[in-house]
mmCIF file of C-alpha atoms in Angstrom:
data_model
loop_
_atom_site.group_PDB
_atom_site.id
_atom_site.type_symbol
_atom_site.label_atom_id
_atom_site.label_comp_id
_atom_site.label_asym_id
_atom_site.label_seq_id
_atom_site.Cartn_x
_atom_site.Cartn_y
_atom_site.Cartn_z
ATOM 1 C CA UNK X 155 -1.343 15.446 -1.232
ATOM 2 C CA UNK X 156 -3.019 12.880 -0.290
ATOM 3 C CA UNK X 157 -4.984 11.571 -3.480
ATOM 4 C CA UNK X 158 -7.135 9.697 -1.142
ATOM 5 C CA UNK X 159 -8.162 10.646 2.161
ATOM 6 C CA UNK X 160 -8.891 7.954 4.279
ATOM 7 C CA UNK X 161 -11.024 8.107 8.587
ATOM 8 C CA UNK X 162 -10.956 8.184 10.804
ATOM 9 C CA UNK X 163 -7.343 7.555 11.828
ATOM 10 C CA UNK X 164 -8.210 5.184 14.577
ATOM 11 C CA UNK X 165 -12.009 3.092 15.759
ATOM 12 C CA UNK X 166 -12.346 1.104 18.207
ATOM 13 C CA UNK X 167 -15.141 -1.171 18.168
ATOM 14 C CA UNK X 168 -16.496 -3.181 20.516
ATOM 15 C CA UNK X 169 -16.576 -7.257 19.443
ATOM 16 C CA UNK X 170 -20.789 -7.880 17.327
ATOM 17 C CA UNK X 171 -20.428 -4.152 16.320
ATOM 18 C CA UNK X 172 -20.174 -2.737 13.297
ATOM 19 C CA UNK X 173 -17.061 -0.964 12.010
ATOM 20 C CA UNK X 174 -16.573 2.066 9.572
ATOM 21 C CA UNK X 175 -14.037 3.026 7.794
ATOM 22 C CA UNK X 176 -14.367 6.062 5.182
ATOM 23 C CA UNK X 177 -12.632 7.347 2.597
ATOM 24 C CA UNK X 178 -12.463 10.126 -0.457
ATOM 25 C CA UNK X 179 -10.701 11.138 -3.713
ATOM 26 C CA UNK X 180 -10.705 13.792 -5.962
ATOM 27 C CA UNK X 181 -9.516 12.141 -9.591
ATOM 28 C CA UNK X 182 -12.154 10.997 -11.173
ATOM 29 C CA UNK X 183 -9.347 8.325 -13.320
ATOM 30 C CA UNK X 184 -9.623 6.073 -10.221
ATOM 31 C CA UNK X 185 -11.412 2.813 -11.164
ATOM 32 C CA UNK X 186 -10.527 0.757 -8.389
ATOM 33 C CA UNK X 187 -10.984 0.971 -5.199
ATOM 34 C CA UNK X 188 -9.020 -1.821 -3.043
ATOM 35 C CA UNK X 189 -8.645 -2.034 0.298
ATOM 36 C CA UNK X 190 -5.801 -4.051 2.151
ATOM 37 C CA UNK X 191 -5.639 -5.600 5.611
ATOM 38 C CA UNK X 192 -2.436 -4.545 7.810
ATOM 39 C CA UNK X 193 -1.642 -7.503 11.581
ATOM 40 C CA UNK X 194 1.387 -5.696 13.057
ATOM 41 C CA UNK X 195 4.767 -7.313 11.294
ATOM 42 C CA UNK X 196 3.376 -7.867 8.855
ATOM 43 C CA UNK X 197 2.219 -6.347 4.701
ATOM 44 C CA UNK X 198 -1.205 -5.379 4.202
ATOM 45 C CA UNK X 199 -2.833 -8.050 2.170
ATOM 46 C CA UNK X 200 -6.174 -7.880 -0.452
ATOM 47 C CA UNK X 201 -9.572 -7.623 1.717
ATOM 48 C CA UNK X 202 -12.251 -6.774 -1.186
ATOM 49 C CA UNK X 203 -12.233 -4.328 -3.841
ATOM 50 C CA UNK X 204 -14.590 -2.680 -5.614
ATOM 51 C CA UNK X 205 -14.884 -1.154 -9.213
ATOM 52 C CA UNK X 206 -17.405 2.420 -9.444
ATOM 53 C CA UNK X 207 -20.157 0.218 -12.108
ATOM 54 C CA UNK X 208 -21.183 -1.387 -8.665
ATOM 55 C CA UNK X 209 -22.200 0.510 -5.777
ATOM 56 C CA UNK X 210 -21.838 -2.991 -3.516
ATOM 57 C CA UNK X 211 -20.149 -5.351 -2.691
ATOM 58 C CA UNK X 212 -20.197 -7.755 0.112
ATOM 59 C CA UNK X 213 -17.335 -10.496 0.813
ATOM 60 C CA UNK X 214 -18.737 -12.114 4.064
ATOM 61 C CA UNK X 215 -18.229 -10.188 7.056
ATOM 62 C CA UNK X 216 -16.637 -7.394 4.586
ATOM 63 C CA UNK X 217 -19.184 -5.062 2.504
ATOM 64 C CA UNK X 218 -17.801 -2.381 0.532
ATOM 65 C CA UNK X 219 -20.156 0.641 -0.188
ATOM 66 C CA UNK X 220 -20.261 3.657 -2.921
ATOM 67 C CA UNK X 221 -20.682 6.557 -3.921
ATOM 68 C CA UNK X 222 -18.965 7.800 -7.538
ATOM 69 C CA UNK X 223 -21.337 10.831 -7.831
ATOM 70 C CA UNK X 224 -20.191 11.986 -3.984
ATOM 71 C CA UNK X 225 -17.008 10.002 -4.703
ATOM 72 C CA UNK X 226 -16.495 8.268 -1.835
ATOM 73 C CA UNK X 227 -16.411 4.399 -0.193
ATOM 74 C CA UNK X 228 -16.723 3.050 2.347
ATOM 75 C CA UNK X 229 -15.205 -0.207 4.336
ATOM 76 C CA UNK X 230 -18.455 -2.134 7.037
ATOM 77 C CA UNK X 231 -17.319 -5.129 9.141
ATOM 78 C CA UNK X 232 -20.169 -6.359 9.918
ATOM 79 C CA UNK X 233 -19.797 -8.543 13.753
ATOM 80 C CA UNK X 234 -16.949 -6.710 14.119
ATOM 81 C CA UNK X 235 -14.013 -9.883 15.405
ATOM 82 C CA UNK X 236 -10.601 -9.259 17.384
ATOM 83 C CA UNK X 237 -9.321 -11.104 15.198
ATOM 84 C CA UNK X 238 -10.220 -7.553 12.640
ATOM 85 C CA UNK X 239 -7.905 -5.817 14.286
ATOM 86 C CA UNK X 240 -5.984 -4.402 12.105
ATOM 87 C CA UNK X 241 -4.581 -1.226 10.069
ATOM 88 C CA UNK X 242 -7.060 -0.964 7.173
ATOM 89 C CA UNK X 243 -6.024 1.674 4.066
ATOM 90 C CA UNK X 244 -8.085 2.565 1.530
ATOM 91 C CA UNK X 245 -6.801 2.363 -1.925
ATOM 92 C CA UNK X 246 -7.219 3.595 -5.698
ATOM 93 C CA UNK X 247 -5.473 3.268 -8.810
ATOM 94 C CA UNK X 248 -6.302 4.472 -12.448
ATOM 95 C CA UNK X 249 -5.861 2.819 -16.097
ATOM 96 C CA UNK X 250 -2.856 3.702 -18.018
ATOM 97 C CA UNK X 251 -2.941 7.370 -18.818
ATOM 98 C CA UNK X 252 -0.768 10.391 -20.209
ATOM 99 C CA UNK X 253 0.832 11.503 -16.993
ATOM 100 C CA UNK X 254 0.001 8.360 -14.363
ATOM 101 C CA UNK X 255 1.587 4.951 -13.719
ATOM 102 C CA UNK X 256 0.006 1.416 -14.715
ATOM 103 C CA UNK X 257 -0.348 -0.777 -11.528
ATOM 104 C CA UNK X 258 0.466 1.731 -9.336
ATOM 105 C CA UNK X 259 -1.894 2.576 -6.624
ATOM 106 C CA UNK X 260 -2.622 5.345 -4.338
ATOM 107 C CA UNK X 261 -3.149 4.496 -0.067
ATOM 108 C CA UNK X 262 -5.168 6.152 2.653
ATOM 109 C CA UNK X 263 -3.063 7.075 5.842
ATOM 110 C CA UNK X 264 -5.003 3.943 7.397
ATOM 111 C CA UNK X 265 -7.617 3.511 9.936
ATOM 112 C CA UNK X 266 -5.338 1.385 13.191
ATOM 113 C CA UNK X 267 -9.353 -0.817 14.566
ATOM 114 C CA UNK X 268 -9.494 -2.447 17.814
ATOM 115 C CA UNK X 269 -11.876 -4.543 18.362
ATOM 116 C CA UNK X 270 -12.756 -5.019 21.767
ATOM 117 C CA UNK X 271 -13.834 -8.921 23.447
ATOM 118 C CA UNK I 44 4.092 -20.996 -3.775
ATOM 119 C CA UNK I 45 6.150 -18.391 -1.971
ATOM 120 C CA UNK I 46 4.981 -14.547 -1.039
ATOM 121 C CA UNK I 47 7.028 -11.945 -1.742
ATOM 122 C CA UNK I 48 10.733 -11.821 0.699
ATOM 123 C CA UNK I 49 12.726 -8.961 1.399
ATOM 124 C CA UNK I 50 15.885 -8.731 3.743
ATOM 125 C CA UNK I 51 17.082 -7.576 5.653
ATOM 126 C CA UNK I 52 13.445 -7.452 8.031
ATOM 127 C CA UNK I 53 15.674 -4.762 9.795
ATOM 128 C CA UNK I 54 18.144 -2.755 9.313
ATOM 129 C CA UNK I 55 20.124 -0.229 11.433
ATOM 130 C CA UNK I 56 22.028 2.525 10.214
ATOM 131 C CA UNK I 57 24.129 5.854 11.389
ATOM 132 C CA UNK I 58 23.591 8.436 9.351
ATOM 133 C CA UNK I 59 25.063 9.023 6.384
ATOM 134 C CA UNK I 60 25.524 5.139 5.875
ATOM 135 C CA UNK I 61 24.438 3.531 2.528
ATOM 136 C CA UNK I 62 22.495 0.966 2.371
ATOM 137 C CA UNK I 63 21.175 -2.307 0.766
ATOM 138 C CA UNK I 64 16.901 -3.145 1.264
ATOM 139 C CA UNK I 65 15.966 -6.271 -1.084
ATOM 140 C CA UNK I 66 12.853 -7.600 -2.308
ATOM 141 C CA UNK I 67 12.023 -11.389 -4.178
ATOM 142 C CA UNK I 68 8.408 -11.319 -5.571
ATOM 143 C CA UNK I 69 6.823 -14.155 -6.965
ATOM 144 C CA UNK I 70 7.996 -16.328 -9.251
ATOM 145 C CA UNK I 71 6.359 -14.905 -12.653
ATOM 146 C CA UNK I 72 5.616 -11.978 -11.543
ATOM 147 C CA UNK I 73 5.973 -8.987 -14.045
ATOM 148 C CA UNK I 74 5.631 -5.927 -11.668
ATOM 149 C CA UNK I 75 6.966 -5.013 -9.238
ATOM 150 C CA UNK I 76 6.438 -1.937 -7.028
ATOM 151 C CA UNK I 77 8.177 -0.232 -3.917
ATOM 152 C CA UNK I 78 6.584 1.105 -0.743
ATOM 153 C CA UNK I 79 7.645 3.199 1.750
ATOM 154 C CA UNK I 80 5.759 3.635 5.588
ATOM 155 C CA UNK I 81 6.252 6.322 7.694
ATOM 156 C CA UNK I 82 4.268 5.894 11.520
ATOM 157 C CA UNK I 83 0.467 7.942 10.650
ATOM 158 C CA UNK I 84 2.042 8.251 6.142
ATOM 159 C CA UNK I 85 0.138 5.978 5.125
ATOM 160 C CA UNK I 86 2.490 4.162 1.938
ATOM 161 C CA UNK I 87 4.303 6.423 0.217
ATOM 162 C CA UNK I 88 4.785 4.348 -3.671
ATOM 163 C CA UNK I 89 8.874 5.136 -5.043
ATOM 164 C CA UNK I 90 9.407 3.388 -8.247
ATOM 165 C CA UNK I 91 7.816 0.988 -10.637
ATOM 166 C CA UNK I 92 8.967 -1.919 -12.427
ATOM 167 C CA UNK I 93 7.959 -3.200 -15.752
ATOM 168 C CA UNK I 94 10.189 -6.371 -16.391
ATOM 169 C CA UNK I 95 14.149 -5.272 -15.484
ATOM 170 C CA UNK I 96 12.442 -1.419 -17.031
ATOM 171 C CA UNK I 97 10.929 0.928 -14.580
ATOM 172 C CA UNK I 98 8.517 3.223 -16.202
ATOM 173 C CA UNK I 99 7.973 5.659 -13.058
ATOM 174 C CA UNK I 100 10.800 5.959 -10.246
ATOM 175 C CA UNK I 101 8.759 9.830 -10.222
ATOM 176 C CA UNK I 102 7.964 8.765 -6.196
ATOM 177 C CA UNK I 103 11.682 8.301 -5.193
ATOM 178 C CA UNK I 104 12.340 11.552 -2.686
ATOM 179 C CA UNK I 105 15.604 11.987 -3.569
ATOM 180 C CA UNK I 106 18.652 11.569 -5.988
ATOM 181 C CA UNK I 107 20.187 9.420 -2.824
ATOM 182 C CA UNK I 108 17.202 6.434 -3.017
ATOM 183 C CA UNK I 109 18.103 4.804 -6.950
ATOM 184 C CA UNK I 110 16.649 0.722 -7.948
ATOM 185 C CA UNK I 111 17.198 -1.739 -9.794
ATOM 186 C CA UNK I 112 15.706 -4.699 -10.562
ATOM 187 C CA UNK I 113 16.869 -8.115 -12.047
ATOM 188 C CA UNK I 114 16.488 -10.748 -14.339
ATOM 189 C CA UNK I 115 12.829 -9.124 -14.643
ATOM 190 C CA UNK I 116 13.511 -10.748 -10.620
ATOM 191 C CA UNK I 117 14.831 -9.858 -7.312
ATOM 192 C CA UNK I 118 15.179 -6.118 -7.241
ATOM 193 C CA UNK I 119 16.831 -3.844 -5.374
ATOM 194 C CA UNK I 120 16.802 -0.474 -2.987
ATOM 195 C CA UNK I 121 19.740 0.909 -1.932
ATOM 196 C CA UNK I 122 19.314 4.438 -0.340
ATOM 197 C CA UNK I 123 23.423 6.767 -0.071
ATOM 198 C CA UNK I 124 23.786 8.683 3.003
ATOM 199 C CA UNK I 125 21.041 8.093 4.991
ATOM 200 C CA UNK I 126 19.569 10.457 6.637
ATOM 201 C CA UNK I 127 16.737 10.078 10.152
ATOM 202 C CA UNK I 128 14.429 10.918 7.648
ATOM 203 C CA UNK I 129 15.012 7.829 6.074
ATOM 204 C CA UNK I 130 13.853 5.680 8.699
ATOM 205 C CA UNK I 131 10.375 3.908 7.452
ATOM 206 C CA UNK I 132 9.596 0.640 6.984
ATOM 207 C CA UNK I 133 10.074 -0.054 3.389
ATOM 208 C CA UNK I 134 7.084 -2.742 1.834
ATOM 209 C CA UNK I 135 8.004 -3.971 -2.021
ATOM 210 C CA UNK I 136 4.710 -5.899 -3.930
ATOM 211 C CA UNK I 137 4.656 -7.892 -7.017
ATOM 212 C CA UNK I 138 1.922 -8.421 -9.034
ATOM 213 C CA UNK I 139 1.180 -10.657 -12.182
ATOM 214 C CA UNK I 140 1.203 -7.741 -14.328
ATOM 215 C CA UNK I 141 0.859 -4.076 -14.430
ATOM 216 C CA UNK I 142 -3.021 -3.941 -14.872
ATOM 217 C CA UNK I 143 -4.384 -1.584 -13.006
ATOM 218 C CA UNK I 144 -7.090 -3.374 -11.537
ATOM 219 C CA UNK I 145 -4.256 -6.632 -10.441
ATOM 220 C CA UNK I 146 -3.782 -7.548 -6.910
ATOM 221 C CA UNK I 147 -0.170 -6.460 -5.286
ATOM 222 C CA UNK I 148 1.012 -8.584 -3.118
ATOM 223 C CA UNK I 149 3.483 -7.513 -0.428
ATOM 224 C CA UNK I 150 6.503 -8.377 1.758
ATOM 225 C CA UNK I 151 7.098 -8.287 5.046
ATOM 226 C CA UNK I 152 8.991 -4.939 5.003
ATOM 227 C CA UNK I 153 12.330 -4.085 5.548
ATOM 228 C CA UNK I 154 12.276 -1.953 9.002
ATOM 229 C CA UNK I 155 14.933 0.543 8.982
ATOM 230 C CA UNK I 156 16.593 2.977 11.558
ATOM 231 C CA UNK I 157 18.799 5.127 10.967
ATOM 232 C CA UNK I 158 20.562 6.792 14.340
#
């Protein structure tokens, strides 16, 4: 079963608007939450990441909001640009525990973002 | 330095044939991961290497799939007797260590189509 659930599957936003992608998880062992950005024909690349000891992390136009009690986190892209059009994946990983794989990332299914000029 | 490279970039094969996919990680990276990306399915973990050993093979979908890593560097993913459901993009990632917060750097992937 999907350990990280991501929505929406696709998103269309006007240039200058705010793009919001949401993810939820169940495994409380998860302790690191990265977002990856993937352009067509390329591999995913790390965009921004957060640990659950903070509720928000901002890097330029990209912000992760984290709600530990709700086990949810989201990516906000402010002032969305056509160059942001890509597929975005949320992910989670956990420290080594019994039965887990060190460093393994559990990915959401992805959100295809299109920003219209 | 150079990023993660994968070859071939595209592979078309006939059902029942064997294929080998290659991954060259970033030099010095000890951890190497294989993922599979199918349309609308996100990235599915296949196998992980720490050095040359594979502590976790639990993601391999069947015994037709195998992987090895030699010299702590290059890795090969082999799919025997390919099936149409094996068609996907196979992604390799490497990281400096296997620490769970270490950034994983992905290659461009190998697009496999089984006819």
